[in-house]
Amino acid sequence: FDDSNTLFDRQTMVHLFEWRHVANECENFLQFNGYGAVQVSPPNEHIMIYTNDDVPWWVRYQPVSYRLNSRSGTEAQFQNMVDRCNKVGVRIIVDSVLNHMVGVGQKSDDPGHGSSGTASYDGRDGIESFPAVPYSSTDFHDPVCHGDIQDSDYQYNANNVRNCRLSGLLDLNHASQHVRNMAVAYLTSLINAGVAGFRLDASKHMFPDDLQAMLEKLPNLRADIFGTNQKPFVVHEVIDRGGEAIKVTEYIAIGRYTNFNFGAAVASAIWKQSDVAGLSTLGPGFGYGNLDDHDVLNFIDNHDNQRDDQPYLTYKNGDQYRMGNAYMLAWTYGYIRVMSSFAFDFHDQGPPNMGAPNYATGSPTFNPDNTCDARSGWVCEHRWPTIRQMVQFRAACQGRAATEIVTESNRIAFAREQNGFFAMNNADSDWNRQFDTTLPAGSYCDQYDGELKGSMCTGQTITIDNDGKASVRIPARACIAFSVISRIGGR
Ligand code: LAG
Ligand code: CA
């Protein structure tokens, strides 16, 4: 379950958090910029809560059924997106919420409540009825644990973390054959629709054995799209930064895991709590939790930790965020995911919407330079010039090792074996140095702060001599990147 199922030279996933089911983004942008997959917000029916003239983003993490009808769109719109994205070589990864249903006490007929589709539900303690699945009270963990996970459980009691309620969310019992069958039917329907895999929400809160039993029941991916005998990609949401009763190693036999240790290490280096020179060994064996390449999904930030500031970098950090993402995209470790956000001022704020009465989720509009128009409320980090250029850099360097690694205090540089070169200067003065770039002689355009448009370079030009050597100036607190696709006059 660790194969990304993306095309060889499209090894970057983007999380289009809360976007509507849009094929346009695959067709108009992603396929041309090196992106291979999209993580979409949970597409199934979920609770609706209308509060303070808004709908919080986290309603998506309170399922009421597995019908495909959500704030992102209808089943037909979902299918349309999957079909058209696959056609242009962009895979769909579905954020799947299996651990729980709604928060205890939530009911569809409470004022200000409802569901994103037509399903009704009653989440009162002991009633716990979700007829559209169907689930009833006996499908939940109440007899084993009737209450919330306590803070101390994370350190001392793995069973409680898996059997009790995660902040009041009614906890499904995956030892039950019926519950397994419902989950397997849901994931199977998504596979039949043509998706490439899943981000399993809250995997830490489910037993690995139960997950394995369900995953083994899944059919192969559609052969007409992926070829024969291909298994779905699975990434388990497990937060383990060390010191937890539940460890990421429990999950690596059944997929990848979300490596929160990666983004933390990058943030710490960029904030100079550690030295970016140390990023030259960020990979298996680097501190806690950084396991093998095929075990990890790496990212700078995600939709949860971008809301609680420390210790991660987010779009709000501007240039430092660009540096962090550029390093992740240039470096060779793991399968990676770029975050794409809507702008927010407070934790619960939902995505841009059309207002009362339905608060339907809106969509971004675009600037002439292909970034998103901030007035539409979407940040679209994945379209920022640096990030989209670096995703293309990664695509051009796929399969090429990091070589010629050079470090100085707060500085790192490396080549991607004959295909690319990257350097980061986190010191306060310019870095002037001659490097062995491993690239063919020629003039190259900087992809970090520039872009090659036809034969015109909008940024710094780097000249490489016949020995592959170049004298490079990397400005303070910035990066430089060039590759075979930014060679002026062609490769
Ligand atoms: C996840 N990964 O394991 C998601 O990434 C994370 O975003 C989810 O929490 C969590 N697990 C459960 O799927 C989010 C919000 C919570 C929110 C929850 C359910 O971070 O704040 O809880 O989704 O919607 C909300 C309220 C709570 C309340 C709960 C139940 O914030 O105060 O207790 O609903 O009513
Ligand atoms: Ca659980």
Coordinates of C-alpha atoms and ligand atoms in Angstrom, one line a residue:
F1 CA 0.0 0.0 0.0
D2 CA 3.0 2.3 -0.3
D3 CA 3.2 2.8 -4.0
S4 CA 2.0 6.3 -4.9
N5 CA 0.4 5.1 -8.1
T6 CA 1.4 8.4 -9.8
L7 CA 3.2 8.7 -13.1
F8 CA 7.0 8.3 -12.8
D9 CA 7.8 12.0 -13.3
R10 CA 4.9 13.3 -11.3
Q11 CA 5.9 12.5 -7.8
T12 CA 4.2 15.3 -5.9
M13 CA 0.8 15.3 -4.3
V14 CA -1.1 18.5 -3.5
H15 CA -3.8 18.7 -0.8
L16 CA -6.5 20.9 -2.3
F17 CA -8.0 21.4 1.1
E18 CA -11.8 22.1 0.9
W19 CA -11.8 22.7 -2.8
R20 CA -14.9 21.8 -4.7
H21 CA -14.6 18.7 -7.0
V22 CA -12.9 20.5 -9.9
A23 CA -11.4 18.7 -12.8
N24 CA -10.3 22.1 -14.2
E25 CA -7.4 22.3 -11.8
C26 CA -6.0 19.0 -13.2
E27 CA -6.6 19.9 -16.8
N28 CA -5.5 23.6 -16.7
F29 CA -2.7 23.6 -14.1
L30 CA -1.6 20.4 -12.3
Q31 CA -0.7 18.3 -15.3
F32 CA 1.6 21.0 -16.7
N33 CA 3.4 21.7 -13.4
G34 CA 4.6 18.3 -12.4
Y35 CA 1.8 17.4 -9.9
G36 CA 0.8 13.7 -9.9
A37 CA -2.0 13.5 -7.3
V38 CA -4.6 15.5 -5.4
Q39 CA -5.7 14.8 -1.8
V40 CA -9.3 15.8 -1.7
S41 CA -11.3 16.6 1.4
P42 CA -13.7 13.9 2.6
P43 CA -16.3 13.6 -0.2
N44 CA -19.0 11.8 1.8
E45 CA -22.0 13.2 3.6
H46 CA -21.1 15.1 6.8
I47 CA -22.7 17.2 9.4
M48 CA -23.5 20.8 8.6
I49 CA -23.3 23.4 11.4
Y50 CA -24.2 27.0 10.6
T51 CA -22.5 29.3 13.1
N52 CA -21.4 32.9 13.2
D53 CA -22.4 33.3 9.5
D54 CA -20.1 30.5 8.5
V55 CA -19.7 26.7 8.3
P56 CA -16.5 25.5 10.1
W57 CA -14.1 23.5 7.9
W58 CA -14.1 20.6 10.4
V59 CA -17.7 19.6 9.6
R60 CA -15.9 17.4 7.0
Y61 CA -14.5 15.3 9.8
Q62 CA -18.0 14.4 11.1
P63 CA -19.5 11.8 8.7
V64 CA -23.2 11.0 8.7
S65 CA -23.0 8.5 5.8
Y66 CA -20.8 7.3 3.0
R67 CA -22.9 8.7 0.2
L68 CA -20.8 11.0 -2.0
N69 CA -22.5 14.3 -1.3
S70 CA -20.5 17.0 0.5
R71 CA -19.6 20.6 0.5
S72 CA -17.2 19.8 -2.3
G73 CA -20.0 18.6 -4.6
T74 CA -22.3 15.7 -5.7
E75 CA -21.4 12.2 -6.6
A76 CA -21.7 13.1 -10.3
Q77 CA -19.2 16.0 -9.8
F78 CA -16.9 13.7 -7.9
Q79 CA -16.9 11.1 -10.7
N80 CA -16.4 13.8 -13.3
M81 CA -13.3 15.0 -11.4
V82 CA -11.9 11.5 -11.0
D83 CA -12.4 10.7 -14.7
R84 CA -11.0 13.9 -16.1
C85 CA -8.0 14.1 -13.7
N86 CA -7.1 10.5 -14.5
K87 CA -7.2 11.3 -18.2
V88 CA -4.5 13.9 -17.8
G89 CA -2.4 11.7 -15.5
V90 CA -3.4 13.3 -12.2
R91 CA -4.5 10.8 -9.4
I92 CA -7.2 11.4 -6.8
I93 CA -6.4 10.4 -3.1
V94 CA -9.5 10.5 -0.9
D95 CA -9.3 11.7 2.7
S96 CA -11.4 8.9 4.4
V97 CA -12.9 9.2 7.8
L98 CA -13.5 5.7 9.2
N99 CA -12.7 6.1 12.9
H100 CA -15.9 7.9 14.0
M101 CA -19.1 9.5 13.0
V102 CA -20.4 12.8 14.5
G103 CA -19.8 14.3 17.9
V104 CA -22.0 12.8 20.6
G105 CA -25.3 14.6 20.9
Q106 CA -25.3 16.1 17.4
K107 CA -28.7 15.6 15.7
S108 CA -29.8 16.5 12.2
D109 CA -33.0 18.2 13.4
D110 CA -31.2 20.5 15.9
P111 CA -31.5 24.2 14.9
G112 CA -28.5 25.2 12.8
H113 CA -27.6 21.6 12.1
G114 CA -28.1 19.3 9.2
S115 CA -26.2 17.1 6.8
S116 CA -24.5 18.0 3.5
G117 CA -26.8 15.5 1.7
T118 CA -30.1 14.0 2.5
A119 CA -29.2 11.6 5.3
S120 CA -30.6 12.1 8.7
Y121 CA -28.8 11.1 11.9
D122 CA -29.2 11.0 15.6
G123 CA -25.9 11.1 17.6
R124 CA -27.4 11.3 21.1
D125 CA -25.6 9.1 23.6
G126 CA -27.0 5.5 23.4
I127 CA -29.1 6.3 20.3
E128 CA -26.2 6.7 17.8
S129 CA -28.3 6.1 14.7
F130 CA -27.0 6.6 11.1
P131 CA -29.7 4.9 9.0
A132 CA -28.0 5.8 5.6
V133 CA -25.0 3.6 6.3
P134 CA -26.6 1.9 8.3
Y135 CA -25.0 2.1 11.7
S136 CA -26.7 1.7 15.1
S137 CA -25.6 2.0 18.7
T138 CA -24.2 -1.5 18.8
D139 CA -21.6 -0.6 16.1
F140 CA -19.8 1.8 18.5
H141 CA -17.2 1.3 21.2
D142 CA -19.4 2.4 24.1
P143 CA -19.3 -1.0 25.9
V144 CA -15.5 -0.9 25.9
C145 CA -15.0 2.8 26.5
H146 CA -17.9 5.2 27.2
G147 CA -16.2 8.6 27.1
D148 CA -13.4 10.7 25.7
I149 CA -9.7 9.9 25.3
Q150 CA -7.8 11.6 28.1
D151 CA -4.6 13.6 27.5
S152 CA -2.5 11.2 29.5
D153 CA -3.8 8.2 27.4
Y154 CA -1.6 9.4 24.5
Q155 CA 1.5 8.6 26.6
Y156 CA 0.2 5.7 28.7
N157 CA -2.8 3.9 27.3
A158 CA -2.9 2.8 23.6
N159 CA -6.2 1.0 24.1
N160 CA -7.9 4.1 25.3
V161 CA -6.6 6.1 22.3
R162 CA -8.2 3.5 20.0
N163 CA -11.4 2.7 21.9
C164 CA -12.5 6.0 23.4
R165 CA -13.9 9.0 21.7
L166 CA -11.6 11.5 20.0
S167 CA -13.0 14.9 21.3
G168 CA -16.5 13.5 21.7
L169 CA -16.7 11.8 18.3
L170 CA -18.8 8.6 18.3
D171 CA -16.1 5.9 18.0
L172 CA -16.8 3.0 15.6
N173 CA -15.8 -0.6 16.6
H174 CA -13.8 -2.0 13.7
A175 CA -13.6 -5.4 15.4
S176 CA -17.3 -5.7 14.3
Q177 CA -17.8 -7.5 11.0
H178 CA -20.6 -5.2 10.1
V179 CA -18.5 -2.1 10.6
R180 CA -15.7 -3.5 8.6
N181 CA -18.1 -4.4 5.8
M182 CA -19.5 -0.9 5.7
A183 CA -16.0 0.7 5.6
V184 CA -14.8 -1.8 2.9
A185 CA -17.9 -1.1 0.8
Y186 CA -17.2 2.6 1.0
L187 CA -13.5 2.3 0.0
T188 CA -14.4 -0.2 -2.7
S189 CA -16.9 2.2 -4.3
L190 CA -14.2 4.8 -4.4
I191 CA -11.7 2.4 -6.0
N192 CA -14.4 1.5 -8.6
A193 CA -14.9 5.2 -9.3
G194 CA -11.2 5.3 -10.2
V195 CA -9.3 6.8 -7.2
A196 CA -5.7 5.9 -6.6
G197 CA -5.8 5.6 -2.8
F198 CA -6.6 7.0 0.6
R199 CA -5.4 9.2 3.3
L200 CA -6.9 7.5 6.3
D201 CA -8.0 10.0 8.9
A202 CA -7.1 9.2 12.5
S203 CA -5.5 5.9 11.9
K204 CA -3.8 6.2 15.2
H205 CA -7.2 5.8 16.7
M206 CA -7.8 2.5 15.0
F207 CA -6.1 -0.8 15.6
P208 CA -3.6 -1.8 12.9
D209 CA -5.0 -5.3 12.8
D210 CA -8.5 -4.0 12.1
L211 CA -7.1 -1.7 9.4
Q212 CA -5.2 -4.5 7.9
A213 CA -8.2 -6.8 7.8
M214 CA -10.2 -4.1 6.0
L215 CA -7.4 -3.1 3.6
E216 CA -6.8 -6.7 2.6
K217 CA -10.5 -6.9 1.5
L218 CA -10.1 -4.1 -1.0
P219 CA -10.0 -4.9 -4.7
N220 CA -7.1 -3.9 -6.9
L221 CA -7.2 -0.5 -8.6
R222 CA -9.0 -0.2 -11.9
A223 CA -6.8 -2.0 -14.4
D224 CA -8.0 0.2 -17.3
I225 CA -6.4 3.2 -15.5
F226 CA -3.6 1.8 -13.4
G227 CA -2.7 -1.5 -15.1
T228 CA -3.1 -4.9 -13.5
N229 CA -2.6 -5.9 -9.9
Q230 CA -2.1 -2.4 -8.5
K231 CA -3.0 -1.9 -4.8
P232 CA -4.4 1.4 -3.6
F233 CA -2.0 3.9 -2.0
V234 CA -2.7 4.3 1.7
V235 CA -1.3 6.9 4.0
H236 CA -2.1 6.6 7.7
E237 CA -2.7 9.8 9.7
V238 CA -0.5 9.0 12.7
I239 CA 1.0 11.8 14.7
D240 CA 4.0 10.4 16.5
R241 CA 6.8 12.8 17.3
G242 CA 8.2 10.5 20.0
G243 CA 7.0 9.7 23.5
E244 CA 3.6 8.2 22.4
A245 CA 2.1 5.0 23.5
I246 CA 1.2 4.4 19.8
K247 CA 4.2 4.3 17.4
V248 CA 4.3 4.8 13.7
T249 CA 6.2 1.6 13.3
E250 CA 2.9 -0.2 14.0
Y251 CA 1.5 1.1 10.7
I252 CA 4.3 0.7 8.1
A253 CA 3.3 -2.8 7.1
I254 CA 0.0 -1.5 5.9
G255 CA 1.0 1.7 4.1
R256 CA 2.8 4.9 4.7
Y257 CA 2.4 7.3 7.5
T258 CA 2.2 11.1 7.8
N259 CA 5.7 12.0 9.0
F260 CA 5.2 15.0 11.2
N261 CA 8.9 14.9 12.1
F262 CA 10.0 16.0 8.7
G263 CA 8.2 19.4 8.6
A264 CA 9.3 20.0 12.2
A265 CA 13.0 19.5 11.3
V266 CA 12.7 21.8 8.3
A267 CA 11.0 24.5 10.3
S268 CA 13.6 24.3 13.1
A269 CA 16.4 24.6 10.6
I270 CA 14.8 27.6 8.8
W271 CA 14.2 29.3 12.1
K272 CA 17.9 28.7 13.0
Q273 CA 17.0 26.6 16.0
S274 CA 19.2 24.1 14.2
D275 CA 21.5 24.5 11.2
V276 CA 20.2 23.9 7.6
A277 CA 23.5 22.2 7.0
G278 CA 21.9 19.3 9.0
L279 CA 19.2 18.9 6.4
S280 CA 21.9 17.2 4.3
T281 CA 21.1 14.0 6.3
L282 CA 17.3 14.4 6.7
G283 CA 16.1 11.0 5.8
P284 CA 16.0 7.5 7.3
G285 CA 17.7 7.6 10.7
F286 CA 17.5 11.4 11.1
G287 CA 16.1 11.8 14.6
Y288 CA 12.9 10.1 15.7
G289 CA 10.3 8.8 13.2
N290 CA 12.1 9.4 9.9
L291 CA 11.8 5.8 8.5
D292 CA 12.5 4.5 5.1
D293 CA 11.6 6.4 1.9
H294 CA 8.7 4.0 1.1
D295 CA 7.3 4.4 4.7
V296 CA 6.8 8.2 4.8
L297 CA 4.6 10.9 3.4
N298 CA 6.5 14.1 4.0
F299 CA 5.1 17.6 4.1
I300 CA 5.9 21.1 5.5
D301 CA 2.5 21.7 7.1
N302 CA -1.0 20.2 7.0
H303 CA -4.5 21.5 7.6
D304 CA -4.3 20.9 11.3
N305 CA -0.9 22.1 12.2
Q306 CA -1.2 25.3 10.1
R307 CA -3.9 26.3 12.6
D308 CA -1.7 25.8 15.7
D309 CA 1.4 27.8 14.9
Q310 CA 4.3 25.9 16.5
P311 CA 6.6 24.4 15.3
Y312 CA 5.5 24.3 11.7
L313 CA 6.0 26.7 8.8
T314 CA 2.8 27.8 7.0
Y315 CA 1.8 30.2 4.2
K316 CA 1.7 32.9 6.8
N317 CA 5.5 32.7 7.0
G318 CA 6.0 33.9 3.4
D319 CA 9.6 33.6 2.3
Q320 CA 10.5 31.1 5.0
Y321 CA 7.6 28.9 3.8
R322 CA 9.0 29.2 0.3
M323 CA 12.4 28.1 1.5
G324 CA 11.0 25.1 3.4
N325 CA 9.0 23.9 0.5
A326 CA 11.8 24.4 -2.0
Y327 CA 14.1 22.3 0.1
M328 CA 11.4 19.5 0.4
L329 CA 10.9 19.5 -3.3
A330 CA 14.6 19.6 -4.2
W331 CA 15.6 16.9 -1.7
T332 CA 15.1 13.2 -2.3
Y333 CA 13.4 11.9 0.8
G334 CA 10.0 10.2 0.7
Y335 CA 6.8 10.9 -1.2
I336 CA 5.7 14.4 -0.6
R337 CA 2.7 16.6 -0.3
V338 CA 2.3 20.3 -0.9
M339 CA -0.4 22.1 1.2
S340 CA -2.9 24.3 -0.6
S341 CA -5.0 26.5 1.8
F342 CA -7.7 29.0 2.0
A343 CA -6.8 32.1 4.0
F344 CA -8.0 32.1 7.6
D345 CA -8.0 34.4 10.6
F346 CA -9.2 32.0 13.3
H347 CA -9.1 28.2 13.9
D348 CA -12.7 27.3 13.0
Q349 CA -13.1 29.5 9.9
G350 CA -14.6 27.7 7.0
P351 CA -13.6 28.0 3.3
P352 CA -14.7 30.9 1.2
N353 CA -18.4 30.6 0.6
M354 CA -21.4 32.1 -1.1
G355 CA -23.2 33.1 2.1
A356 CA -26.7 32.4 3.4
P357 CA -28.7 30.3 3.3
N358 CA -26.4 27.4 2.1
Y359 CA -22.9 28.7 2.5
A360 CA -21.9 26.7 -0.6
T361 CA -18.1 26.6 -0.9
G362 CA -16.7 28.9 -3.5
S363 CA -13.8 28.5 -5.9
P364 CA -10.7 30.5 -6.5
T365 CA -10.3 32.9 -9.3
F366 CA -6.9 33.4 -11.0
N367 CA -4.5 36.2 -11.7
P368 CA -2.8 36.6 -15.1
D369 CA 0.4 35.1 -13.6
N370 CA -1.5 31.9 -12.7
T371 CA -1.5 32.5 -9.0
C372 CA -4.9 32.7 -7.2
D373 CA -6.6 36.0 -6.7
A374 CA -6.4 36.7 -2.9
R375 CA -9.8 38.4 -3.2
S376 CA -11.3 35.0 -3.8
G377 CA -10.0 33.9 -0.4
W378 CA -7.8 31.1 -1.6
V379 CA -4.1 31.0 -1.0
C380 CA -3.1 28.3 -3.5
E381 CA 0.4 27.8 -2.2
H382 CA 0.7 25.1 -4.9
R383 CA 0.5 27.9 -7.6
W384 CA 3.0 30.2 -6.0
P385 CA 5.8 30.7 -8.6
T386 CA 8.5 29.2 -6.4
I387 CA 6.5 26.2 -5.4
R388 CA 5.2 25.4 -8.9
Q389 CA 8.7 25.8 -10.3
M390 CA 10.1 23.5 -7.7
V391 CA 7.5 20.8 -8.3
Q392 CA 8.6 20.9 -12.0
F393 CA 12.2 20.8 -10.8
R394 CA 11.4 17.6 -8.7
A395 CA 9.7 16.1 -11.7
A396 CA 12.8 16.8 -13.9
C397 CA 15.1 15.2 -11.2
Q398 CA 13.0 12.1 -10.4
G399 CA 15.2 9.1 -9.9
R400 CA 18.4 11.2 -9.6
A401 CA 20.4 11.0 -6.4
A402 CA 21.5 13.9 -4.4
T403 CA 25.3 14.3 -5.0
E404 CA 28.0 16.9 -4.5
I405 CA 26.5 17.9 -1.2
V406 CA 28.2 21.0 0.2
T407 CA 27.4 22.5 3.6
E408 CA 28.6 25.6 5.5
S409 CA 27.1 27.1 8.6
N410 CA 23.4 27.8 7.8
R411 CA 24.0 26.7 4.2
I412 CA 23.4 23.6 2.1
A413 CA 23.8 22.9 -1.6
F414 CA 23.5 19.7 -3.7
A415 CA 23.1 18.5 -7.2
R416 CA 20.5 16.0 -8.5
E417 CA 22.9 14.0 -10.6
Q418 CA 23.2 15.6 -14.0
N419 CA 19.6 16.9 -13.9
G420 CA 19.5 19.7 -11.3
F421 CA 21.2 21.8 -8.7
F422 CA 19.8 23.4 -5.5
A423 CA 21.3 25.6 -2.8
M424 CA 19.8 27.2 0.3
N425 CA 21.5 30.1 2.1
N426 CA 19.9 30.7 5.5
A427 CA 22.8 33.0 6.6
D428 CA 22.5 36.8 6.7
S429 CA 25.0 37.5 3.9
D430 CA 25.3 36.4 0.2
W431 CA 26.8 33.0 -0.4
N432 CA 29.3 33.2 -3.3
R433 CA 31.0 29.9 -4.2
Q434 CA 31.9 27.7 -7.0
F435 CA 30.0 24.5 -7.2
D436 CA 30.2 21.3 -9.2
T437 CA 26.6 21.3 -10.5
T438 CA 26.9 18.0 -12.5
L439 CA 24.9 19.7 -15.3
P440 CA 25.8 20.1 -19.0
A441 CA 27.5 23.4 -19.9
G442 CA 25.1 26.3 -20.7
S443 CA 23.1 29.1 -19.2
Y444 CA 20.4 28.2 -16.8
C445 CA 17.5 30.2 -15.3
D446 CA 16.9 30.2 -11.5
Q447 CA 13.6 28.5 -10.8
Y448 CA 13.4 29.6 -7.1
D449 CA 13.0 33.4 -7.8
G450 CA 12.6 33.3 -11.6
E451 CA 11.0 31.4 -14.4
L452 CA 12.1 30.5 -17.9
K453 CA 9.5 31.9 -20.3
G454 CA 10.5 30.8 -23.9
S455 CA 14.1 32.0 -24.0
M456 CA 13.6 34.7 -21.5
C457 CA 14.7 34.2 -17.9
T458 CA 12.8 36.4 -15.3
G459 CA 15.4 35.7 -12.6
Q460 CA 19.1 35.2 -12.1
T461 CA 21.0 33.4 -14.9
I462 CA 23.7 30.9 -14.0
T463 CA 26.5 29.9 -16.4
I464 CA 27.9 26.4 -16.2
D465 CA 31.3 25.7 -17.8
N466 CA 32.4 22.6 -19.7
D467 CA 33.4 20.8 -16.4
G468 CA 29.9 21.3 -14.9
K469 CA 31.3 24.1 -12.6
A470 CA 29.5 27.3 -11.9
S471 CA 30.1 30.4 -9.8
V472 CA 26.9 31.0 -8.0
R473 CA 25.6 33.8 -5.8
I474 CA 22.8 32.8 -3.5
P475 CA 21.3 35.8 -1.8
A476 CA 20.9 35.9 2.0
R477 CA 17.9 33.9 3.3
A478 CA 17.0 32.6 -0.1
C479 CA 17.6 29.6 -2.4
I480 CA 18.6 29.0 -6.0
A481 CA 17.5 26.1 -8.2
F482 CA 18.1 25.2 -11.8
S483 CA 17.7 22.1 -13.8
V484 CA 17.7 20.6 -17.3
I485 CA 14.2 22.2 -17.8
S486 CA 15.5 25.7 -17.0
R487 CA 18.4 25.6 -19.5
I488 CA 18.1 28.6 -21.7
G489 CA 17.8 27.5 -25.3
G490 CA 16.6 24.0 -24.3
R491 CA 18.1 20.8 -22.8
Ligands
LAG1 C1 -7.9 14.2 12.2 N1 -6.8 13.4 11.9 O1 -6.5 12.3 12.6 C2 -8.1 15.4 11.3 O2 -6.9 15.7 10.6 C3 -8.5 16.5 12.2 O3 -8.7 17.7 11.4 C4 -9.8 16.1 12.9 O4 -10.3 17.2 13.8 C5 -9.7 14.9 13.6 N2 -8.7 13.9 13.2 C6 -11.0 14.1 13.7 O5 -11.3 13.7 12.4 C7 -11.1 18.2 13.3 C8 -11.0 19.5 14.2 C9 -11.8 19.3 15.5 C10 -13.2 18.9 15.2 C11 -13.2 17.6 14.5 C12 -14.5 17.0 14.2 O6 -9.6 19.7 14.4 O7 -11.7 20.6 16.1 O8 -13.9 18.8 16.5 O9 -12.5 17.7 13.2 O10 -15.3 17.9 13.4 C13 -15.1 19.5 16.6 C14 -15.0 20.6 17.7 C15 -14.8 19.9 19.0 C16 -16.0 18.9 19.3 C17 -16.1 17.9 18.1 C18 -17.3 17.0 18.3 O11 -13.9 21.4 17.5 O12 -14.8 20.8 20.1 O13 -15.7 18.2 20.5 O14 -16.2 18.7 16.9 O15 -18.5 17.7 18.2
CA2 CA -11.2 4.6 17.6

